[in-house]
Short mmCIF file of C-alpha atoms and ligand atoms in Angstrom, two decimals:
data_model
loop_
_atom_site.label_atom_id
_atom_site.label_comp_id
_atom_site.label_asym_id
_atom_site.label_seq_id
_atom_site.Cartn_x
_atom_site.Cartn_y
_atom_site.Cartn_z
CA MET A 1 -89.86 130.60 -146.71
CA LEU A 2 -92.71 132.76 -145.83
CA VAL A 3 -92.21 133.86 -141.68
CA ASP A 4 -91.15 137.34 -142.03
CA GLY A 5 -92.55 140.56 -143.87
CA ILE A 6 -96.65 139.86 -143.14
CA LYS A 7 -99.05 142.53 -143.09
CA SER A 8 -101.43 141.32 -140.63
CA ARG A 9 -98.46 140.89 -138.18
CA PRO A 10 -99.14 142.95 -135.03
CA GLN A 11 -96.79 146.40 -134.90
CA TYR A 12 -96.35 147.59 -131.09
CA PRO A 13 -95.44 150.98 -130.77
CA GLY A 14 -95.32 151.61 -126.44
CA LEU A 15 -97.71 153.18 -124.34
CA THR A 16 -98.59 157.13 -124.38
CA ALA A 17 -101.33 158.36 -122.63
CA ASP A 18 -104.87 159.80 -123.68
CA ALA A 19 -105.14 162.23 -121.63
CA PHE A 20 -108.58 163.05 -122.63
CA ALA A 21 -109.76 159.27 -120.68
CA LYS A 22 -111.43 159.57 -118.01
CA VAL A 23 -111.08 155.56 -117.22
CA HIS A 24 -107.82 154.03 -118.24
CA VAL A 25 -107.13 150.86 -117.81
CA PHE A 26 -104.09 148.72 -117.60
CA ALA A 27 -104.07 145.07 -118.13
CA ALA A 28 -100.54 143.58 -118.00
CA ASP A 29 -98.77 140.74 -117.86
CA GLY A 30 -95.16 139.90 -116.84
CA ASP A 31 -92.52 142.81 -117.57
CA GLY A 32 -95.78 144.79 -119.38
CA ALA A 33 -96.27 145.56 -115.49
CA GLN A 34 -92.64 147.35 -116.05
CA ALA A 35 -93.92 149.41 -118.68
CA VAL A 36 -97.04 151.04 -117.39
CA ILE A 37 -94.76 151.81 -114.28
CA ASP A 38 -92.99 153.13 -116.36
CA LEU A 39 -95.38 154.85 -118.35
CA PHE A 40 -96.46 156.92 -115.23
CA GLU A 41 -92.34 157.90 -115.05
CA ARG A 42 -93.14 159.91 -117.99
CA GLN A 43 -96.73 161.09 -118.44
CA GLY A 44 -98.12 160.36 -115.21
CA ARG A 45 -98.95 164.07 -115.58
CA ASP A 46 -101.21 163.28 -118.18
CA ILE A 47 -102.77 160.75 -116.78
CA ASN A 48 -106.42 162.42 -115.22
CA GLY A 49 -109.36 160.05 -113.59
CA ARG A 50 -108.93 156.23 -112.21
CA VAL A 51 -107.28 154.29 -113.26
CA ILE A 52 -108.00 150.36 -113.13
CA VAL A 53 -104.81 147.71 -113.64
CA VAL A 54 -105.66 143.99 -114.45
CA TYR A 55 -102.08 142.28 -114.64
CA ALA A 56 -101.10 138.68 -114.60
CA ASP A 57 -98.05 138.31 -112.39
CA THR A 58 -96.33 135.62 -113.70
CA ALA A 59 -92.69 137.05 -114.00
CA PRO A 60 -90.49 134.04 -112.58
CA GLY A 61 -88.89 135.52 -109.69
CA ALA A 62 -89.14 139.44 -110.77
CA PRO A 63 -89.24 142.01 -109.29
CA ASP A 64 -92.03 142.33 -107.61
CA TYR A 65 -94.85 143.91 -110.14
CA ALA A 66 -97.92 143.50 -108.63
CA SER A 67 -96.97 145.36 -105.05
CA ARG A 68 -94.86 148.68 -107.65
CA LEU A 69 -98.23 148.57 -109.89
CA GLU A 70 -100.26 149.55 -106.33
CA ALA A 71 -97.48 151.65 -105.22
CA LEU A 72 -98.61 153.70 -108.44
CA PRO A 73 -101.28 156.17 -108.58
CA VAL A 74 -104.19 153.74 -109.43
CA GLU A 75 -107.52 153.49 -108.83
CA LEU A 76 -107.26 149.85 -108.16
CA VAL A 77 -105.12 146.29 -108.82
CA HIS A 78 -106.04 143.28 -109.64
CA CYS A 79 -103.81 141.22 -109.42
CA MET A 80 -103.75 137.78 -111.46
CA PRO A 81 -101.74 134.52 -111.32
CA THR A 82 -102.18 133.18 -114.82
CA VAL A 83 -103.07 135.60 -118.33
CA ALA A 84 -106.81 133.19 -117.57
CA THR A 85 -108.04 134.56 -115.41
CA ALA A 86 -106.26 138.20 -115.96
CA ILE A 87 -108.50 138.17 -119.20
CA THR A 88 -112.00 137.12 -116.99
CA ARG A 89 -111.34 139.88 -114.94
CA LEU A 90 -110.54 142.29 -117.69
CA VAL A 91 -113.49 141.25 -119.49
CA GLY A 92 -115.66 142.02 -116.23
CA VAL A 93 -113.25 145.07 -115.99
CA LEU A 94 -114.75 146.46 -119.46
CA ASN A 95 -117.59 144.18 -119.86
CA VAL A 96 -119.59 147.59 -117.46
CA ALA A 97 -117.03 150.34 -119.08
CA ARG A 98 -118.84 153.37 -120.99
CA MET A 99 -117.03 155.33 -124.15
CA GLY A 100 -113.61 157.71 -122.44
CA THR A 101 -112.45 154.62 -121.54
CA ARG A 102 -108.88 153.88 -122.70
CA ILE A 103 -107.14 150.92 -123.17
CA TYR A 104 -103.66 149.77 -122.84
CA ALA A 105 -102.39 146.61 -123.14
CA SER A 106 -97.99 145.74 -121.90
CA GLY A 107 -96.15 142.48 -121.31
CA THR A 108 -96.40 139.37 -123.80
CA GLU A 109 -97.97 139.25 -127.67
CA THR A 110 -100.44 137.25 -125.67
CA MET A 111 -101.85 138.92 -123.38
CA ILE A 112 -101.56 142.03 -125.47
CA GLY A 113 -103.67 140.07 -128.38
CA LEU A 114 -106.28 138.36 -126.43
CA THR A 115 -107.37 142.27 -124.76
CA VAL A 116 -106.96 143.20 -127.77
CA GLN A 117 -109.06 140.49 -129.07
CA LEU A 118 -111.38 141.10 -126.15
CA ALA A 119 -111.25 144.67 -127.13
CA GLN A 120 -112.37 144.10 -130.89
CA GLU A 121 -115.32 141.54 -128.78
CA LEU A 122 -116.76 144.27 -127.14
CA GLY A 123 -116.93 146.91 -130.52
CA MET A 124 -114.03 148.88 -129.45
CA ASP A 125 -111.46 149.11 -133.03
CA PRO A 126 -108.56 147.57 -132.22
CA ALA A 127 -106.06 150.40 -133.63
CA THR A 128 -107.83 152.19 -130.11
CA VAL A 129 -105.79 149.74 -127.98
CA ILE A 130 -101.93 150.91 -126.62
CA THR A 131 -99.81 147.81 -126.53
CA GLU A 132 -95.82 147.78 -125.78
CA HIS A 133 -93.74 144.11 -126.13
CA ARG A 134 -92.73 143.42 -122.90
CA GLY A 135 -90.79 140.38 -121.93
CA SER A 136 -90.85 137.39 -123.64
CA ARG A 137 -91.41 136.95 -127.57
CA ALA A 138 -93.16 133.50 -127.23
CA ARG A 139 -96.27 133.14 -129.27
CA ARG A 140 -99.60 131.15 -128.93
CA VAL A 141 -99.78 129.37 -132.78
CA GLN A 142 -102.91 128.59 -133.84
CA CYS A 143 -102.76 125.36 -136.01
CA VAL A 144 -104.53 125.88 -139.24
CA HIS A 145 -105.71 121.57 -139.47
CA CYS A 146 -107.04 121.07 -136.57
CA LYS A 147 -107.38 124.49 -135.38
CA GLY A 148 -106.16 123.51 -131.63
CA MET A 149 -104.41 126.35 -129.92
CA THR A 150 -100.59 125.42 -129.52
CA GLU A 151 -98.58 128.57 -126.63
CA ASN A 152 -96.01 129.83 -125.57
CA VAL A 153 -94.11 129.24 -128.55
CA THR A 154 -90.57 129.55 -128.52
CA THR A 155 -89.69 127.55 -131.31
CA ASN A 156 -89.63 128.50 -135.66
CA ILE A 157 -91.16 124.82 -135.35
CA VAL A 158 -93.37 123.56 -133.59
CA THR A 159 -95.98 119.76 -132.55
CA CYS A 160 -99.48 120.76 -132.66
CA ALA A 161 -100.72 120.53 -129.19
CA HIS A 162 -103.91 118.85 -130.21
CA CYS A 163 -103.20 116.86 -133.50
CA GLY A 164 -99.82 116.57 -133.71
CA LEU A 165 -98.84 117.59 -136.80
CA SER A 166 -95.35 120.10 -137.39
CA LEU A 167 -96.18 123.54 -137.54
CA LEU A 168 -93.87 126.29 -139.44
CA VAL A 169 -94.64 128.99 -136.49
CA ARG A 170 -95.73 132.55 -139.22
CA ASP A 171 -95.41 136.02 -139.23
CA HIS A 172 -99.80 134.71 -140.58
CA TYR A 173 -101.47 137.06 -137.47
CA SER A 174 -105.36 136.48 -136.81
CA LYS A 175 -106.96 139.48 -134.74
CA ARG A 176 -109.78 137.65 -134.17
CA ARG A 177 -107.49 134.41 -132.87
CA ALA A 178 -105.23 136.53 -130.61
CA ALA A 179 -103.74 134.01 -132.15
CA PHE A 180 -100.09 133.69 -135.11
CA GLN A 181 -100.82 130.67 -138.01
CA GLY A 182 -98.80 127.23 -137.70
CA VAL A 183 -98.90 125.72 -141.20
CA CYS A 184 -98.12 121.61 -141.40
CA VAL A 185 -94.26 121.90 -142.92
CA ASP A 186 -93.80 118.57 -143.58
CA ALA A 187 -97.15 117.90 -145.96
CA GLU A 188 -94.90 116.84 -148.90
CA VAL A 189 -92.97 114.24 -147.32
CA ARG A 190 -94.06 113.40 -143.80
CA GLY A 191 -90.69 113.53 -141.27
CA GLU A 192 -88.96 115.30 -143.43
CA ILE A 193 -87.74 118.80 -141.35
CA PRO A 194 -85.78 121.93 -141.41
CA GLU A 195 -84.00 122.98 -138.14
CA ILE A 196 -85.77 123.66 -135.08
CA THR A 197 -84.66 126.70 -133.38
CA GLU A 198 -85.15 128.90 -130.71
CA ILE A 199 -86.59 131.99 -132.21
CA PHE A 200 -89.30 134.24 -130.40
CA LYS A 201 -87.33 134.43 -127.29
CA MET B 1 -117.90 157.70 -160.78
CA SER B 2 -117.52 154.16 -161.30
CA GLY B 3 -119.30 153.48 -164.48
CA ALA B 4 -121.74 154.82 -166.72
CA ASP B 5 -124.64 157.53 -164.66
CA ILE B 6 -127.61 155.88 -164.39
CA PRO B 7 -131.40 158.31 -166.22
CA VAL B 8 -133.87 158.54 -164.10
CA ARG B 9 -137.32 159.56 -164.11
CA VAL B 10 -138.68 161.98 -161.04
CA ALA B 11 -141.43 159.35 -160.07
CA ARG B 12 -143.09 161.97 -156.25
CA VAL B 13 -142.03 164.88 -154.72
CA GLU B 14 -143.66 165.87 -151.90
CA THR B 15 -143.29 168.62 -149.84
CA VAL B 16 -142.42 166.83 -146.03
CA ALA B 17 -142.04 169.81 -143.37
CA GLU B 18 -141.13 173.63 -144.49
CA ARG B 19 -138.54 174.09 -147.03
CA ILE B 20 -137.46 170.50 -147.50
CA LYS B 21 -138.92 168.08 -150.54
CA ARG B 22 -138.20 164.24 -150.37
CA ILE B 23 -137.94 162.76 -153.91
CA ARG B 24 -138.06 159.74 -155.49
CA PHE B 25 -136.30 158.62 -158.27
CA VAL B 26 -137.10 155.37 -160.50
CA PRO B 27 -134.47 154.28 -163.27
CA VAL B 28 -135.79 154.53 -166.95
CA ASP B 29 -135.21 151.04 -168.56
CA GLY B 30 -137.23 149.73 -165.54
CA ARG B 31 -134.42 147.87 -164.35
CA PRO B 32 -133.31 147.83 -160.93
CA LEU B 33 -130.91 150.59 -160.29
CA PRO B 34 -127.61 149.15 -157.49
CA THR B 35 -128.39 147.71 -153.48
CA PHE B 36 -126.32 150.35 -151.11
CA SER B 37 -125.42 150.82 -147.50
CA ALA B 38 -126.09 153.26 -145.36
CA GLY B 39 -124.46 156.49 -145.57
CA ALA B 40 -124.43 156.47 -149.95
CA HIS B 41 -124.43 159.33 -152.09
CA THR B 42 -125.76 159.53 -154.86
CA VAL B 43 -124.69 163.23 -157.29
CA VAL B 44 -127.93 164.49 -159.22
CA THR B 45 -126.84 165.60 -163.07
CA MET B 46 -129.55 168.25 -164.02
CA ARG B 47 -129.93 170.35 -166.52
CA ASP B 48 -131.21 174.10 -166.66
CA GLY B 49 -131.61 175.75 -169.06
CA ALA B 50 -127.78 175.47 -170.72
CA LYS B 51 -126.59 175.91 -167.01
CA THR B 52 -125.77 171.84 -165.63
CA ILE B 53 -125.48 171.19 -162.25
CA LYS B 54 -124.06 168.48 -160.13
CA ASN B 55 -125.38 167.66 -156.24
CA PRO B 56 -124.82 165.24 -154.29
CA TYR B 57 -127.28 164.24 -152.11
CA SER B 58 -127.57 161.28 -149.45
CA LEU B 59 -129.33 158.49 -149.99
CA MET B 60 -132.25 157.94 -147.12
CA GLY B 61 -132.99 154.85 -148.36
CA PRO B 62 -135.10 152.38 -147.65
CA LEU B 63 -132.05 150.37 -147.72
CA GLY B 64 -133.02 146.87 -150.61
CA ASP B 65 -135.16 149.28 -152.76
CA THR B 66 -133.55 149.09 -155.92
CA THR B 67 -136.99 150.47 -157.33
CA GLY B 68 -136.02 153.78 -156.92
CA TYR B 69 -134.55 155.15 -154.54
CA GLU B 70 -134.94 158.32 -152.68
CA ILE B 71 -133.52 162.31 -151.85
CA SER B 72 -134.31 165.29 -149.60
CA VAL B 73 -133.34 168.82 -150.46
CA LEU B 74 -133.25 171.73 -148.54
CA ARG B 75 -133.78 174.90 -150.03
CA THR B 76 -130.51 176.96 -149.25
CA ASN B 77 -130.69 180.71 -150.29
CA ASN B 78 -126.72 180.36 -151.77
CA SER B 79 -126.66 181.20 -155.29
CA HIS B 80 -124.46 177.65 -156.82
CA GLY B 81 -128.82 177.17 -156.56
CA GLY B 82 -128.39 173.25 -157.15
CA SER B 83 -131.52 173.30 -154.37
CA GLN B 84 -133.58 175.73 -156.62
CA PHE B 85 -133.27 174.72 -159.25
CA VAL B 86 -134.96 170.90 -157.03
CA HIS B 87 -137.72 173.71 -155.12
CA GLU B 88 -138.68 175.22 -158.18
CA LYS B 89 -138.61 173.28 -161.35
CA LEU B 90 -137.90 169.79 -160.89
CA PHE B 91 -141.64 168.35 -160.84
CA GLU B 92 -142.44 165.04 -161.31
CA GLY B 93 -141.92 163.13 -164.68
CA ALA B 94 -137.90 164.77 -165.60
CA PHE B 95 -136.16 163.59 -166.35
CA VAL B 96 -132.00 163.25 -164.84
CA THR B 97 -128.94 161.37 -164.60
CA ILE B 98 -127.42 159.71 -160.56
CA SER B 99 -124.47 158.37 -159.90
CA HIS B 100 -123.87 155.32 -159.09
CA PRO B 101 -123.56 155.46 -155.25
CA SER B 102 -120.25 156.09 -153.73
CA ASN B 103 -121.02 155.89 -149.67
CA LEU B 104 -118.33 157.87 -147.31
CA PHE B 105 -119.48 157.78 -143.89
CA ALA B 106 -120.70 153.46 -143.52
CA LEU B 107 -121.08 152.40 -140.53
CA ASP B 108 -118.56 150.09 -138.32
CA LEU B 109 -120.75 147.19 -138.23
CA ARG B 110 -118.27 146.10 -135.72
CA ALA B 111 -119.93 148.65 -132.44
CA ARG B 112 -121.54 147.32 -129.63
CA LYS B 113 -123.83 150.15 -130.74
CA HIS B 114 -124.45 153.00 -132.86
CA LEU B 115 -125.17 156.58 -131.74
CA LEU B 116 -126.87 158.86 -134.50
CA ILE B 117 -127.37 163.02 -133.71
CA ALA B 118 -128.85 164.86 -137.08
CA GLY B 119 -129.40 167.90 -137.41
CA GLY B 120 -131.53 169.46 -139.80
CA ILE B 121 -131.49 168.16 -143.10
CA GLY B 122 -128.35 165.85 -141.65
CA ILE B 123 -130.67 164.11 -141.36
CA THR B 124 -131.26 162.89 -144.45
CA PRO B 125 -127.91 159.29 -144.38
CA ILE B 126 -129.18 158.91 -140.78
CA MET B 127 -132.54 157.83 -141.35
CA ALA B 128 -131.25 154.59 -144.27
CA MET B 129 -128.51 154.33 -141.05
CA ALA B 130 -131.58 153.98 -138.21
CA ASP B 131 -133.15 152.03 -141.47
CA GLN B 132 -130.23 149.54 -141.78
CA LEU B 133 -129.40 148.91 -138.35
CA HIS B 134 -133.17 148.35 -137.69
CA GLN B 135 -133.06 145.49 -140.39
CA ILE B 136 -129.73 143.85 -138.19
CA GLY B 137 -130.95 144.30 -135.00
CA THR B 138 -127.87 145.07 -133.51
CA PRO B 139 -128.64 148.30 -130.63
CA PHE B 140 -128.91 152.31 -131.49
CA GLU B 141 -130.46 155.99 -130.74
CA LEU B 142 -131.14 158.86 -132.68
CA HIS B 143 -130.77 162.42 -131.65
CA TYR B 144 -132.55 164.64 -134.09
CA SER B 145 -132.47 168.41 -134.00
CA THR B 146 -134.25 171.12 -135.55
CA ARG B 147 -134.65 174.31 -134.93
CA THR B 148 -138.48 173.77 -134.77
CA PRO B 149 -141.68 172.03 -134.87
CA SER B 150 -142.36 172.45 -138.06
CA SER B 151 -139.16 172.24 -140.08
CA GLY B 152 -138.49 168.14 -138.10
CA ALA B 153 -138.71 166.39 -141.38
CA TYR B 154 -139.24 162.65 -140.56
CA VAL B 155 -139.51 163.42 -137.19
CA ASP B 156 -143.13 160.93 -137.34
CA GLU B 157 -142.24 158.25 -139.45
CA LEU B 158 -139.55 157.57 -137.24
CA LYS B 159 -141.06 157.79 -134.67
CA GLN B 160 -143.77 155.67 -135.93
CA ARG B 161 -140.65 152.97 -136.79
CA TYR B 162 -138.43 153.31 -134.36
CA GLY B 163 -139.62 154.02 -131.15
CA ARG B 164 -137.89 154.77 -128.07
CA LYS B 165 -134.76 155.18 -130.16
CA ILE B 166 -135.48 158.32 -131.01
CA HIS B 167 -135.31 161.42 -129.70
CA HIS B 168 -136.25 165.27 -131.18
CA TYR B 169 -134.65 168.48 -129.59
CA GLN B 170 -136.53 171.99 -131.01
CA THR B 171 -133.34 174.30 -130.69
CA VAL B 172 -134.61 177.25 -130.64
CA SER B 173 -137.34 175.41 -127.29
CA ALA B 174 -135.85 174.19 -123.68
CA ARG B 175 -135.56 170.87 -125.26
CA ARG B 176 -131.95 171.21 -126.48
CA ILE B 177 -129.75 168.34 -126.54
CA ASP B 178 -127.65 167.87 -123.98
CA LEU B 179 -124.13 166.50 -125.37
CA ALA B 180 -121.55 165.79 -123.05
CA ASN B 181 -124.18 163.62 -121.08
CA LEU B 182 -125.04 161.83 -123.66
CA LEU B 183 -121.79 160.84 -124.94
CA SER B 184 -120.61 160.45 -120.63
CA GLN B 185 -123.08 157.69 -120.61
CA GLN B 186 -122.48 155.11 -123.85
CA PRO B 187 -121.73 151.86 -122.87
CA LEU B 188 -118.15 150.89 -125.21
CA GLY B 189 -117.75 149.63 -128.24
CA THR B 190 -120.37 152.40 -129.02
CA HIS B 191 -119.95 154.27 -132.64
CA LEU B 192 -120.73 157.72 -133.27
CA TYR B 193 -122.59 159.35 -136.12
CA VAL B 194 -122.77 163.29 -136.98
CA CYS B 195 -124.39 164.78 -139.95
CA GLY B 196 -125.74 168.34 -139.81
CA PRO B 197 -124.55 171.85 -139.90
CA ASP B 198 -120.95 173.10 -140.26
CA VAL B 199 -121.57 174.07 -136.32
CA MET B 200 -122.97 171.69 -135.38
CA ILE B 201 -120.98 168.03 -136.44
CA GLU B 202 -117.88 170.52 -135.39
CA ASP B 203 -119.33 170.70 -131.63
CA VAL B 204 -120.22 167.36 -131.58
CA LEU B 205 -116.46 166.17 -132.19
CA ARG B 206 -114.94 168.37 -130.21
CA LEU B 207 -117.31 167.38 -127.29
CA ALA B 208 -116.70 163.64 -127.68
CA ARG B 209 -113.02 163.61 -128.48
CA GLU B 210 -113.53 165.28 -124.97
CA ALA B 211 -114.38 162.78 -123.45
CA GLY B 212 -112.18 160.35 -124.34
CA TRP B 213 -114.23 159.54 -127.51
CA PRO B 214 -110.83 157.82 -129.92
CA GLU B 215 -110.96 158.88 -133.19
CA GLN B 216 -112.02 155.45 -135.28
CA HIS B 217 -115.24 155.80 -133.41
CA LEU B 218 -116.31 159.73 -134.63
CA HIS B 219 -118.09 159.81 -138.35
CA ALA B 220 -118.80 162.15 -139.18
CA GLU B 221 -120.84 163.93 -142.86
CA HIS B 222 -118.94 166.48 -144.01
CA PHE B 223 -120.25 167.69 -146.89
CA THR B 224 -119.43 171.53 -147.47
CA SER B 225 -121.17 173.35 -150.88
CA PRO B 226 -118.81 174.83 -153.27
CA ARG B 227 -118.71 178.88 -152.11
CA GLY B 228 -119.45 181.22 -154.82
CA GLY B 229 -116.16 183.68 -153.99
CA LEU B 230 -114.13 186.97 -157.23
CA PRO B 231 -113.43 185.37 -160.76
CA PHE B 232 -109.82 183.98 -160.92
CA ASP B 233 -107.92 182.16 -163.97
CA VAL B 234 -107.19 178.38 -163.77
CA GLU B 235 -103.95 177.79 -166.03
CA LEU B 236 -104.06 173.75 -166.77
CA ALA B 237 -100.54 173.72 -166.96
CA LYS B 238 -100.91 169.55 -168.79
CA SER B 239 -103.37 170.65 -171.37
CA ALA B 240 -102.53 174.36 -172.02
CA ARG B 241 -105.34 176.20 -171.49
CA THR B 242 -106.54 178.91 -169.24
CA VAL B 243 -110.01 178.79 -167.60
CA ARG B 244 -112.20 181.66 -166.19
CA VAL B 245 -113.43 180.75 -162.84
CA LYS B 246 -117.17 182.82 -162.11
CA GLU B 247 -118.09 184.57 -159.14
CA ASP B 248 -120.42 181.17 -158.47
CA GLU B 249 -119.22 178.00 -159.55
CA SER B 250 -116.67 175.93 -158.46
CA ILE B 251 -112.94 175.00 -160.12
CA LEU B 252 -114.39 172.20 -160.60
CA GLN B 253 -117.71 173.62 -162.57
CA ALA B 254 -115.98 176.32 -164.12
CA LEU B 255 -113.92 173.23 -165.76
CA GLU B 256 -116.85 170.87 -166.31
CA SER B 257 -118.62 173.11 -168.74
CA ALA B 258 -115.82 173.86 -170.40
CA GLY B 259 -115.50 170.51 -171.69
CA LEU B 260 -112.48 168.88 -168.98
CA GLU B 261 -113.49 165.62 -166.58
CA PRO B 262 -110.75 165.46 -164.04
CA PRO B 263 -112.43 163.28 -161.16
CA TYR B 264 -115.17 163.57 -158.63
CA LEU B 265 -116.96 161.71 -156.62
CA CYS B 266 -118.57 163.92 -153.72
CA ARG B 267 -118.27 167.26 -154.77
CA GLY B 268 -118.46 168.64 -151.17
CA GLY B 269 -115.23 169.02 -150.14
CA ALA B 270 -115.02 165.26 -148.45
CA CYS B 271 -113.61 162.39 -150.04
CA GLY B 272 -110.43 163.63 -151.61
CA GLN B 273 -111.27 162.21 -155.36
CA CYS B 274 -109.88 166.18 -156.70
CA GLU B 275 -107.37 166.70 -154.37
CA THR B 276 -105.55 168.72 -157.18
CA ALA B 277 -101.40 169.53 -157.36
CA VAL B 278 -101.54 173.56 -157.44
CA LEU B 279 -98.02 175.03 -159.26
CA SER B 280 -98.15 178.06 -158.75
CA CYS B 281 -100.93 180.74 -157.44
CA ASP B 282 -100.99 184.25 -157.14
CA GLY B 283 -103.42 184.71 -154.44
CA ASN B 284 -103.81 182.99 -151.23
CA ILE B 285 -106.63 179.27 -151.85
CA LEU B 286 -109.45 180.21 -150.08
CA HIS B 287 -109.45 176.18 -148.89
CA TYR B 288 -112.77 175.04 -147.64
CA ASP B 289 -112.48 171.34 -147.76
CA HIS B 290 -112.39 169.14 -145.00
CA TYR B 291 -110.63 166.95 -146.24
CA LEU B 292 -106.57 168.72 -146.61
CA THR B 293 -104.50 168.90 -143.40
CA ASP B 294 -104.16 172.65 -141.17
CA GLU B 295 -100.66 171.36 -142.70
CA GLU B 296 -101.62 170.83 -146.43
CA LYS B 297 -103.74 173.94 -146.23
CA GLU B 298 -100.76 175.64 -144.87
CA GLN B 299 -98.43 174.57 -147.71
CA GLY B 300 -100.19 175.44 -150.24
CA ARG B 301 -99.54 172.88 -152.53
CA LYS B 302 -102.79 170.78 -153.11
CA ILE B 303 -106.03 171.53 -153.41
CA MET B 304 -109.53 170.62 -153.37
CA ILE B 305 -110.95 171.42 -156.53
CA CYS B 306 -114.53 170.72 -156.03
CA VAL B 307 -115.69 173.53 -152.87
CA SER B 308 -112.47 175.47 -152.59
CA ARG B 309 -111.32 178.89 -154.63
CA ILE B 310 -108.63 181.46 -154.70
CA LYS B 311 -108.21 184.86 -153.40
CA GLY B 312 -106.12 186.08 -156.58
CA GLN B 313 -105.85 186.54 -160.99
CA ARG B 314 -104.49 182.74 -161.51
CA VAL B 315 -104.12 179.74 -160.48
CA THR B 316 -101.90 176.74 -162.48
CA LEU B 317 -103.26 173.31 -161.35
CA ASP B 318 -101.05 170.06 -162.96
CA LEU B 319 -104.05 169.36 -165.12
S1 FES C 401 -114.73 165.64 -155.07
FE1 FES C 401 -115.36 164.66 -153.36
S2 FES C 401 -113.01 165.64 -151.40
FE2 FES C 401 -113.52 166.66 -153.93
#
């Protein structure tokens, strides 16, 4: 099927500190907090200047990430309840930022994708965002037919939350929309749907 | 080098400042010239007696004008003579050919703002950039430094068109550009473009990196003119020929004089098009390009034949 080996599939090489940056802005959700904590342990001495963390506290029953982040040598931790509210806060932080600010994103593909998308809207080259994937592999899927977004998709095939079509979740990724593409899977014979399995855990 | 060269006539030669001439080319056949984007250059082929001179020049704009192209040429003391020829022998009515424009210094139009920095004659591609940004309405600032007030070609023209977006500095006066400060004040999403003397380009890029700017946002027009040096022989492995490279010519020029047509684009050590494998060399390669990595230069298995030479008697190339 059309799912693997697609170039637009994003890669997340892992967080590394930019020793020249004057301001470091970390955007993380869920277990992405651990990636930030690990980075400080590994490379803390390379992180000079101001540090701001925007964290979506979405890891249910997880270790108390919020206070562990606050224990790091950072200026400010914005702890938000959801990815959406975290992104809104990130907009506020980055809108007034200057060149010399380095953006890092860690956690789910959705969090990373939305952060990269925002950076791009603000004129940054998407490749400047340093990323690390942690936690759930759940995907944000855009239906190519009705353009609606379906969040937290963990299966190869999903019902579009908007138009109800059965969508095959492809590896084809749009940076601009921060979403994977979902294409109608039973266009030929309605109702003829391959086996549904959970593949993005 | 995409497509054949275009025959043009010199329609106007104008002295705009001390040692700087602006030249307008119009197509001989009257057909529209190809459109180009800001930062593009063309390679001009001129004949000086028996000698053929090919030099790259940035196109200044105005963009969208397909009735003619304009370039500016600084008179230098460099023996290679392109600039000397232009200043002494290229008159209105002369015929030359130009290559299709190619662009190694394009604007990244995803930026929110553009910071343009020019030194001296480096203003030429930057002028086209200002023109393009003005047309599309993206914010920009242009910082232009010149050695003396009278060498400041185009300052008045730029100020008239773009007003307070233009900042002019004279390097001999106290009004020197405070780069560190300038670089730390730019909004997120700014791209930087610098064109000017090598030392200036290196300074700007170094300071930008130190100020935390990512590589992807730094753009430089790093054309070098070929330098003279001691003569040497080039042995061409594939065509089993030997060509002598004289003091005042580059390997590329020597090969062209011998009737070969190696590929090139910028003739200034910037694009990578003329990269050639070195099979053996009895001396050292003098790398003058800005294309190969330090590692590649160290290894000595490649040479950019448009600008680099060797210090030795003989080099064998995979040509
Ligand atoms: S022709 Fe561009 S590097 Fe030689």
